[in-house]
Short mmCIF file of C-alpha atoms in Angstrom, two decimals:
data_model
loop_
_atom_site.label_atom_id
_atom_site.label_comp_id
_atom_site.label_asym_id
_atom_site.label_seq_id
_atom_site.Cartn_x
_atom_site.Cartn_y
_atom_site.Cartn_z
CA MET I 205 82.91 196.26 100.75
CA SER I 206 82.45 198.62 97.56
CA GLN I 207 82.10 201.92 98.19
CA ALA I 208 81.94 203.44 94.69
CA GLU I 209 79.59 206.03 93.36
CA PHE I 210 77.38 205.96 91.15
CA TYR I 211 76.55 206.68 88.08
CA GLN I 212 76.09 210.14 87.03
CA ARG I 213 72.27 210.64 86.31
CA ASP I 214 71.71 211.16 82.98
CA ARG I 215 69.45 214.50 82.98
CA GLU I 216 68.44 213.82 79.44
CA ARG I 217 66.63 210.94 80.16
CA HIS I 218 64.51 212.33 82.87
CA PRO I 219 62.08 215.31 82.34
CA PRO I 220 63.56 218.70 83.50
CA ALA I 221 62.01 220.77 86.20
CA LEU I 222 59.95 223.08 84.06
CA THR I 223 57.61 221.63 81.56
CA PRO I 224 54.99 224.21 80.59
CA ASP I 225 52.22 221.88 79.21
CA TYR I 226 52.12 220.44 82.75
CA LYS I 227 51.30 223.72 84.23
CA THR I 228 52.15 222.87 87.77
CA SER I 229 55.47 222.34 87.28
CA VAL I 230 55.60 226.06 86.15
CA MET I 231 55.60 227.62 89.42
CA ARG I 232 57.47 224.81 91.29
CA SER I 233 60.36 224.19 89.01
CA PRO I 234 63.75 225.34 90.54
CA ARG I 235 65.27 228.25 88.42
CA ALA I 236 68.86 227.78 89.16
CA ALA I 237 70.83 225.02 87.82
CA LEU I 238 71.19 221.87 90.26
CA ILE I 239 74.48 222.48 91.77
CA SER I 240 76.15 218.33 90.98
CA LEU I 241 77.81 217.13 93.81
CA GLN I 242 80.45 214.37 94.17
CA GLN I 243 79.14 211.46 96.21
CA SER I 244 80.16 211.23 99.53
CA VAL I 245 79.22 208.76 102.45
CA SER I 246 75.70 210.62 102.88
CA GLU I 247 74.93 210.18 98.95
CA ILE I 248 76.08 205.98 98.96
CA THR I 249 73.96 205.23 101.71
CA GLY I 250 70.04 205.04 101.79
CA PRO I 251 67.83 203.27 104.59
CA VAL I 252 67.83 199.52 104.39
CA PHE I 253 64.65 197.49 104.87
CA GLY I 254 63.48 194.00 106.13
CA HIS I 255 60.42 191.75 105.74
CA ASN I 256 59.35 193.16 109.45
CA ASP I 257 58.83 196.47 108.14
CA ILE I 258 55.93 195.26 106.09
CA ASP I 259 53.45 191.83 106.09
CA PRO I 260 52.68 189.22 103.19
CA ILE I 261 49.74 190.92 102.28
CA ASP I 262 50.49 194.06 101.17
CA ASN I 263 51.54 193.48 98.23
CA ASP I 264 47.96 192.21 97.24
CA LEU I 265 45.64 195.22 96.79
CA ILE I 266 42.80 193.08 95.88
CA HIS I 267 42.58 191.92 99.72
CA ASN I 268 44.76 194.48 101.34
CA TYR I 269 41.90 196.84 102.12
CA ALA I 270 39.13 194.20 101.18
CA LYS I 271 36.20 193.08 104.15
CA ASP I 272 37.03 189.49 104.73
CA GLY I 273 35.50 186.93 101.82
CA GLU I 274 35.13 190.06 99.51
CA SER I 275 38.00 191.72 96.91
CA ALA I 276 38.55 194.94 94.92
CA ILE I 277 36.10 195.39 92.17
CA GLY I 278 38.16 195.64 88.37
CA GLU I 279 40.39 193.73 85.91
CA ARG I 280 42.46 191.81 88.17
CA ILE I 281 45.93 191.77 87.38
CA ILE I 282 49.42 191.05 88.01
CA MET I 283 51.83 193.55 87.76
CA HIS I 284 55.22 192.29 88.33
CA GLY I 285 58.90 192.50 87.05
CA ARG I 286 62.42 192.90 88.69
CA VAL I 287 64.47 196.35 90.16
CA LEU I 288 67.99 196.10 88.22
CA ASP I 289 70.96 198.48 88.46
CA GLU I 290 72.17 200.18 84.72
CA ASN I 291 74.76 197.56 85.16
CA GLY I 292 71.94 194.80 84.30
CA ARG I 293 72.63 193.64 88.11
CA PRO I 294 69.64 192.53 89.90
CA VAL I 295 68.86 195.27 93.09
CA PRO I 296 67.57 192.47 95.92
CA ASN I 297 65.92 193.30 98.99
CA THR I 298 64.71 197.08 98.36
CA LEU I 299 61.21 198.49 99.26
CA VAL I 300 59.14 198.83 96.27
CA GLU I 301 56.02 200.67 96.73
CA ALA I 302 52.83 200.96 94.64
CA TRP I 303 50.10 203.67 94.63
CA GLN I 304 46.94 204.02 92.04
CA ALA I 305 43.19 204.67 91.75
CA ASN I 306 40.78 202.19 91.53
CA ALA I 307 39.00 200.64 88.77
CA GLY I 308 36.86 203.29 87.85
CA GLY I 309 39.82 206.09 88.26
CA ARG I 310 39.02 207.28 91.67
CA TYR I 311 41.50 207.53 94.38
CA ARG I 312 40.89 207.08 98.04
CA HIS I 313 42.23 210.24 99.06
CA LYS I 314 40.41 213.43 100.90
CA LYS I 315 41.57 215.75 97.87
CA ASP I 316 39.93 213.20 95.30
CA THR I 317 36.56 214.56 94.83
CA TYR I 318 35.92 213.18 90.96
CA LEU I 319 32.79 211.56 90.71
CA ALA I 320 33.25 207.92 90.00
CA PRO I 321 32.68 206.19 93.39
CA VAL I 322 34.99 204.86 95.60
CA ASP I 323 35.06 201.43 95.82
CA PRO I 324 34.70 199.82 99.63
CA ASN I 325 37.20 197.12 99.43
CA PHE I 326 40.33 199.09 97.70
CA GLY I 327 42.72 200.93 99.49
CA GLY I 328 44.75 201.75 96.18
CA CYS I 329 48.81 200.90 97.69
CA GLY I 330 50.85 198.51 98.18
CA ARG I 331 54.21 197.27 98.82
CA THR I 332 57.00 194.83 98.79
CA ILE I 333 60.83 193.90 99.13
CA THR I 334 62.69 192.57 95.98
CA ASP I 335 63.74 188.61 96.24
CA GLU I 336 67.56 187.78 95.72
CA ASN I 337 66.65 188.68 92.02
CA GLY I 338 65.46 191.62 92.06
CA TYR I 339 62.04 190.37 91.66
CA TYR I 340 58.73 191.98 92.75
CA PHE I 341 54.84 191.31 92.32
CA PHE I 342 52.02 193.17 93.38
CA ARG I 343 48.42 191.61 92.64
CA THR I 344 45.76 194.72 92.04
CA VAL I 345 42.55 195.84 89.69
CA LYS I 346 43.51 198.04 86.20
CA PRO I 347 43.88 201.36 87.20
CA GLY I 348 40.77 203.39 85.37
CA ALA I 349 42.28 206.54 83.50
CA TYR I 350 40.31 209.70 84.84
CA PRO I 351 40.28 213.30 84.07
CA TRP I 352 42.76 215.94 85.39
CA ARG I 353 43.09 219.77 85.70
CA ASN I 354 45.29 221.37 83.28
CA TRP I 355 43.60 221.82 79.82
CA VAL I 356 39.96 221.85 80.32
CA ASN I 357 39.95 218.16 79.03
CA ASN I 358 43.21 216.38 80.13
CA TRP I 359 42.34 212.20 80.85
CA ARG I 360 45.60 210.57 82.66
CA PRO I 361 46.16 207.09 80.73
CA ALA I 362 45.92 204.36 83.40
CA HIS I 363 48.91 204.20 85.68
CA ILE I 364 50.73 202.63 89.12
CA HIS I 365 52.88 205.22 90.41
CA LEU I 366 55.88 203.46 92.26
CA SER I 367 58.61 204.67 94.84
CA VAL I 368 61.46 202.71 94.54
CA PHE I 369 64.67 202.76 96.73
CA GLY I 370 67.83 200.93 95.75
CA THR I 371 70.88 201.19 98.31
CA SER I 372 71.45 204.47 98.01
CA PHE I 373 69.72 207.63 98.62
CA SER I 374 71.24 209.19 95.27
CA GLN I 375 69.16 206.32 93.52
CA ARG I 376 65.68 207.18 95.07
CA LEU I 377 62.99 206.99 92.14
CA ILE I 378 59.44 207.29 92.19
CA THR I 379 57.74 207.11 88.81
CA GLN I 380 54.69 206.00 87.20
CA CYS I 381 53.82 202.54 85.00
CA TYR I 382 51.57 202.60 82.23
CA PHE I 383 49.71 199.93 80.35
CA GLU I 384 50.80 198.48 76.72
CA GLY I 385 47.99 199.88 73.86
CA ASP I 386 46.23 202.94 76.05
CA PRO I 387 45.56 205.58 73.37
CA LEU I 388 45.66 207.94 76.32
CA ILE I 389 49.62 208.02 77.05
CA ALA I 390 50.38 209.48 73.97
CA LYS I 391 48.52 212.49 75.00
CA CYS I 392 49.32 213.00 78.53
CA PRO I 393 51.30 216.18 79.16
CA ILE I 394 52.78 214.48 82.41
CA VAL I 395 53.96 211.75 80.21
CA LYS I 396 55.17 214.13 77.37
CA THR I 397 57.29 215.92 80.15
CA ILE I 398 59.84 212.88 79.36
CA PRO I 399 62.00 214.09 76.78
CA THR I 400 62.33 211.22 74.12
CA GLN I 401 60.45 208.24 72.80
CA ASP I 402 62.38 205.46 74.33
CA GLY I 403 62.17 207.17 77.86
CA ILE I 404 58.66 207.23 77.81
CA ASP I 405 58.20 203.50 76.21
CA SER I 406 60.33 202.43 78.86
CA LEU I 407 57.66 203.60 81.23
CA VAL I 408 54.78 201.05 79.42
CA ALA I 409 54.49 198.24 80.88
CA ALA I 410 54.08 194.69 78.46
CA LEU I 411 51.17 192.45 78.21
CA ASP I 412 52.71 189.21 79.95
CA LEU I 413 50.54 186.25 79.06
CA ASN I 414 52.85 183.92 80.29
CA ALA I 415 52.70 185.07 83.43
CA THR I 416 49.30 185.08 83.65
CA VAL I 417 47.30 183.32 85.89
CA PRO I 418 44.54 181.10 83.54
CA LEU I 419 41.04 182.16 84.19
CA ASP I 420 42.08 184.24 87.24
CA SER I 421 44.31 187.04 86.54
CA ILE I 422 46.05 188.47 83.45
CA ALA I 423 49.70 189.92 83.67
CA TYR I 424 52.12 192.97 82.47
CA LYS I 425 55.57 192.59 82.94
CA PHE I 426 57.74 196.07 84.23
CA ASP I 427 61.18 196.42 84.89
CA ILE I 428 62.02 199.24 86.91
CA VAL I 429 65.74 200.63 86.16
CA LEU I 430 68.03 202.38 89.13
CA ARG I 431 71.71 204.08 89.04
CA GLY I 432 74.42 202.04 88.18
CA ARG I 433 77.58 201.94 90.53
CA ARG I 434 81.35 202.80 89.18
CA SER I 435 83.23 199.59 89.56
CA THR I 436 86.32 200.12 92.50
CA LEU I 437 88.72 199.01 89.94
CA PHE I 438 90.51 202.72 89.21
CA GLU I 439 90.36 203.52 93.10
CA ASN I 440 94.13 203.09 93.35
CA ARG I 441 95.00 205.51 90.66
CA LEU I 442 98.27 207.78 90.81
CA GLU I 443 98.14 210.95 92.51
CA GLY I 444 97.20 213.73 89.91
CA ASN I 445 95.31 211.39 88.05
CA MET O 213 80.29 201.20 63.76
CA VAL O 214 81.16 200.31 66.99
CA GLN O 215 80.66 197.59 69.62
CA LYS O 216 77.25 198.50 71.83
CA LEU O 217 77.80 199.40 75.39
CA ASP O 218 75.39 197.27 77.42
CA TYR O 219 74.35 199.38 80.08
CA LEU O 220 71.06 199.76 80.78
CA LYS O 221 69.24 203.10 81.18
CA GLU O 222 67.79 204.69 84.46
CA THR O 223 63.69 204.51 84.47
CA PRO O 224 62.58 208.21 83.82
CA SER O 225 60.97 209.81 86.36
CA GLN O 226 57.45 211.01 86.72
CA THR O 227 56.08 213.82 89.18
CA ALA O 228 54.64 211.70 92.66
CA GLY O 229 51.30 213.48 91.79
CA PRO O 230 48.80 215.27 94.42
CA TYR O 231 47.90 211.44 95.88
CA VAL O 232 51.11 210.44 97.14
CA HIS O 233 50.45 210.18 100.64
CA ILE O 234 47.98 207.21 99.43
CA GLY O 235 51.02 205.08 98.31
CA LEU O 236 53.69 206.54 100.92
CA ALA O 237 51.20 207.73 103.99
CA PRO O 238 47.92 206.43 103.83
CA GLY O 239 47.19 207.83 107.13
CA ALA O 240 47.37 211.18 105.62
CA ALA O 241 45.17 210.33 102.72
CA GLY O 242 42.76 209.59 104.74
CA PHE O 243 42.45 205.72 105.63
CA ASP O 244 44.29 202.85 107.53
CA ILE O 245 45.98 200.06 105.52
CA TYR O 246 49.35 198.76 107.36
CA ARG O 247 50.32 197.35 110.41
CA GLN O 248 52.46 200.02 110.49
CA GLU O 249 53.60 202.89 107.97
CA LEU O 250 57.03 203.88 107.49
CA GLY O 251 59.23 206.48 107.82
CA TRP O 252 57.40 208.12 110.99
CA ASP O 253 60.69 207.42 113.81
CA ILE O 254 63.48 208.55 112.73
CA ALA O 255 65.85 208.08 115.68
CA GLY O 256 64.25 206.18 118.23
CA PRO O 257 64.46 205.59 121.41
CA ASN O 258 68.28 204.39 122.17
CA ALA O 259 69.44 207.33 119.88
CA LYS O 260 72.44 209.51 121.34
CA GLY O 261 72.55 213.21 121.14
CA GLU O 262 70.53 216.34 121.49
CA ARG O 263 66.72 215.74 120.86
CA ILE O 264 65.11 218.17 118.03
CA ARG O 265 62.58 219.41 116.09
CA VAL O 266 62.87 220.73 112.85
CA GLU O 267 59.78 222.94 110.70
CA GLY O 268 59.34 224.24 108.08
CA ILE O 269 57.54 225.23 104.76
CA VAL O 270 57.67 224.79 101.34
CA ILE O 271 57.18 227.76 99.16
CA ASP O 272 56.50 227.84 95.12
CA GLY O 273 57.45 230.78 92.97
CA THR O 274 54.39 232.23 93.16
CA GLY O 275 55.50 232.85 97.66
CA ASN O 276 52.19 230.38 98.89
CA PRO O 277 52.96 226.96 100.65
CA VAL O 278 52.95 224.09 98.20
CA LYS O 279 50.34 221.90 100.96
CA ASP O 280 50.85 218.54 99.32
CA VAL O 281 54.75 218.23 98.99
CA LEU O 282 56.35 215.08 100.68
CA ILE O 283 59.59 215.30 102.16
CA GLU O 284 62.09 212.71 102.29
CA THR O 285 64.86 212.25 105.15
CA TRP O 286 68.26 210.79 105.55
CA GLN O 287 70.78 211.54 108.11
CA ALA O 288 73.58 210.29 110.35
CA ASN O 289 73.42 209.39 113.76
CA ALA O 290 75.00 211.78 116.41
CA ASP O 291 78.35 209.90 115.74
CA GLY O 292 78.05 210.86 112.38
CA VAL O 293 77.65 207.31 111.37
CA TYR O 294 74.36 206.10 108.77
CA ALA O 295 72.64 203.71 109.67
CA HIS O 296 73.77 201.29 106.77
CA PRO O 297 76.78 198.96 105.97
CA GLU O 298 79.03 201.40 104.10
CA SER O 299 78.89 203.93 106.76
CA GLU O 300 81.71 203.27 109.03
CA GLY O 301 80.92 202.50 112.72
CA GLU O 302 77.42 201.54 114.79
CA VAL O 303 74.23 203.39 115.25
CA GLU O 304 72.13 202.76 118.38
CA GLU O 305 69.29 200.07 117.79
CA GLY O 306 66.06 201.34 116.43
CA PHE O 307 68.20 203.90 114.73
CA ARG O 308 67.44 204.34 111.29
CA GLY O 309 67.72 207.62 110.06
CA TRP O 310 65.12 207.98 107.61
CA GLY O 311 61.67 209.80 107.99
CA ARG O 312 59.02 210.63 105.96
CA VAL O 313 57.47 214.00 106.55
CA ILE O 314 53.86 215.40 105.43
CA THR O 315 52.26 218.94 105.53
CA ASP O 316 49.59 219.67 106.95
CA PHE O 317 46.96 220.12 103.88
CA GLU O 318 45.47 223.24 105.23
CA THR O 319 48.71 225.81 105.76
CA GLY O 320 51.82 223.92 104.34
CA GLU O 321 53.69 223.69 107.71
CA TRP O 322 55.12 220.46 108.31
CA GLY O 323 57.72 219.00 111.22
CA PHE O 324 59.92 216.25 112.22
CA ASP O 325 61.44 215.23 115.46
CA THR O 326 64.96 213.55 115.40
CA VAL O 327 68.38 213.89 117.06
CA LYS O 328 71.26 216.25 115.62
CA PRO O 329 73.62 214.42 113.58
CA GLY O 330 76.91 214.55 114.38
CA PRO O 331 79.63 215.60 111.28
CA VAL O 332 80.06 212.90 109.01
CA LYS O 333 83.52 211.64 107.56
CA ALA O 334 84.88 213.10 104.19
CA ARG O 335 84.75 212.19 100.49
CA LYS O 336 88.37 210.96 101.08
CA SER O 337 87.39 208.05 103.42
CA LEU O 338 85.90 206.46 100.42
CA GLY O 339 88.76 206.00 98.44
CA THR O 340 87.36 208.22 95.66
CA GLY O 341 88.45 211.17 93.35
CA PRO O 342 91.53 212.53 92.68
CA LEU O 343 94.00 212.44 96.02
CA HIS O 344 95.23 216.07 95.64
CA PRO O 345 93.63 218.22 98.17
CA PRO O 346 92.68 221.57 97.04
CA ALA O 347 95.01 223.45 99.30
CA HIS O 348 95.76 226.57 96.85
CA ALA O 349 92.22 227.24 96.53
CA GLY O 350 90.50 229.14 98.56
CA ASP O 351 86.40 229.07 98.59
CA ASP O 352 86.17 230.16 95.45
CA TRP O 353 87.90 226.95 93.23
CA LEU O 354 85.00 226.91 91.58
CA GLY O 355 84.55 222.92 91.81
CA ARG O 356 87.43 221.69 89.99
CA GLY O 357 89.83 220.43 92.75
CA ASP O 358 88.32 217.57 94.92
CA GLU O 359 85.88 218.08 97.87
CA GLY O 360 86.72 215.70 99.60
CA HIS O 361 89.34 216.48 102.07
CA GLU O 362 87.18 218.30 104.79
CA ASP O 363 84.96 216.21 107.41
CA MET O 364 81.27 217.29 106.26
CA ALA O 365 79.17 219.40 108.87
CA PRO O 366 76.07 218.05 110.42
CA HIS O 367 73.78 217.86 107.75
CA ILE O 368 70.47 216.32 106.88
CA ASN O 369 69.56 215.05 103.08
CA LEU O 370 66.28 216.21 101.84
CA TRP O 371 63.97 214.29 98.99
CA ILE O 372 61.28 216.61 97.84
CA VAL O 373 58.07 215.53 95.33
CA ALA O 374 54.86 216.59 95.33
CA ARG O 375 52.46 217.52 91.97
CA GLY O 376 54.43 219.56 89.35
CA ILE O 377 57.78 218.50 90.68
CA ASN O 378 58.82 216.11 87.84
CA ILE O 379 62.07 214.15 89.49
CA GLY O 380 62.88 214.98 92.97
CA LEU O 381 64.61 217.79 94.63
CA ASN O 382 67.64 217.02 96.21
CA THR O 383 68.74 219.27 99.21
CA ARG O 384 70.60 219.13 102.24
CA LEU O 385 69.79 221.18 105.93
CA TYR O 386 72.51 222.43 107.99
CA PHE O 387 72.78 224.18 111.24
CA ASP O 388 72.98 227.74 111.71
CA ASP O 389 74.48 227.02 115.51
CA GLU O 390 77.68 225.01 113.91
CA ALA O 391 79.54 228.15 112.16
CA GLU O 392 82.70 226.97 112.26
CA ALA O 393 81.90 223.81 111.17
CA ASN O 394 79.84 224.63 108.36
CA ALA O 395 82.55 227.01 107.40
CA LYS O 396 84.68 224.58 106.36
CA ASP O 397 81.91 222.23 104.77
CA PRO O 398 82.85 220.92 101.21
CA VAL O 399 79.71 221.07 100.01
CA LEU O 400 78.55 224.68 101.23
CA ASN O 401 81.69 225.81 99.70
CA LEU O 402 80.85 224.42 96.61
CA ILE O 403 78.52 227.10 96.19
CA GLU O 404 80.06 229.59 94.11
CA TRP O 405 77.35 232.38 95.19
CA HIS O 406 78.05 232.77 98.92
CA ASN O 407 74.71 234.54 99.52
CA ARG O 408 72.62 231.48 98.27
CA ARG O 409 74.71 229.43 100.76
CA PRO O 410 72.19 230.43 103.91
CA THR O 411 69.43 228.72 101.90
CA LEU O 412 70.88 225.56 103.63
CA ILE O 413 70.94 226.71 107.17
CA ALA O 414 68.75 226.15 109.30
CA LYS O 415 67.82 228.68 112.30
CA ARG O 416 67.85 227.62 115.85
CA SER O 417 65.30 228.63 118.77
CA GLU O 418 63.45 227.19 121.33
CA ARG O 419 59.79 226.59 122.48
CA ASP O 420 58.77 225.04 125.19
CA GLY O 421 62.03 223.95 126.36
CA LYS O 422 62.46 222.10 123.39
CA VAL O 423 65.04 222.78 120.52
CA VAL O 424 63.49 223.80 117.24
CA TYR O 425 65.02 224.73 114.02
CA ARG O 426 63.51 226.73 111.06
CA PHE O 427 64.29 225.74 107.11
CA ASP O 428 62.00 226.85 104.91
CA ILE O 429 62.58 225.70 101.49
CA ARG O 430 62.07 228.06 98.03
CA LEU O 431 61.28 226.04 95.19
CA GLN O 432 61.91 229.06 92.44
CA GLY O 433 62.53 232.92 92.96
CA GLU O 434 64.58 235.12 95.37
CA GLY O 435 65.99 233.13 97.84
CA GLU O 436 65.59 230.28 95.74
CA THR O 437 66.98 227.06 98.13
CA VAL O 438 70.17 225.61 96.53
CA PHE O 439 69.85 221.76 95.08
CA PHE O 440 71.71 219.14 94.23
CA ASP O 441 72.66 217.39 91.42
CA VAL O 442 73.85 213.97 93.68
#
């Protein structure tokens, strides 16, 4: 049983807390430096989920809120990929949760008042557990772009929010997946909180024609990388080393 | 030129946004979709130990409540054991130790029910890190030694996400009736500024015969809560 620590999080790859062009961050960002911790059992453990926690229909957003015989409106897509760690190893049996706007860019949320209509057959959330190879997929509709109040005229690129656990609380991650070819990606202040182009590119799902279901659904591939873990190779080093 | 390291890089974080509830707590967003939502029962019915409630509010840099925050909790049981294969020991059936907490959208107040966790084994039990104890160091040793030789005081790990928070904030909740254990806690002692340590200590009171701990979280400014890079 491995009890090694996870690699230090590369804070230069993540957005900093304070990103003034994303205005809401200004008053919600800590000003003091984070205190860096060596990991203890509190950090290397995390919640464990199983198939009893969810139902098979949960990853089908086209049908999981639709009336019998009906389905969500929009461009039918399959969003699929693998959850890996930084060592390139698959992360099996981990919970992946997704949420998104409908094809018109409207969320089913009591706080969303955008004038685009709610789709009566679309809830907008799904969840699944990765298989033994770290593989996951969702069936859904491509979300629409929508306006949001930041500057007067900001538009979010089409995106799906993803929440992933891994095996430890220190791997916990929420991110957003964008879609290849969307011209709004380069203009979005939330996307641009990410400091590197390489980091931004890693959030753009690729059109994956090989994974389409002909005459049914187009597909996008989106791999998610969680923090990797040290090997235990140096665990027994001598005192003082 | 040198050989290329072939590590992958962690996927960058993005804000959970204002509609995080749709994905993680759809009932709060206003609809019922799953057979069961996850994270509402932290301790389960069989957990030993003291039943407690924790309440608080998250406050932004203007002094106003953050009304759309979502908090996840991760804690050991009363014996200091986590519900995870790498934590030594057993937990009660139904004890998961993980929870999701959402706010009242009008007030920003949140609360959750659980059991009070026990002290948790020291980092040294992992077999990692330098092996020499910081015996000479007192409590102002600037983190240059090993913070792993004392057991950790009872605590609940918290992870905070919301619109405007670009990457989830990690902090810990300790208990004010554990003063002796807190004084020896290796993580609290890592905080150089003694006057910031109380930001991590929840205050105990009783209400209608129930134990309630108050834990307000300040994201920014005076009394800013200590957040950790774990």
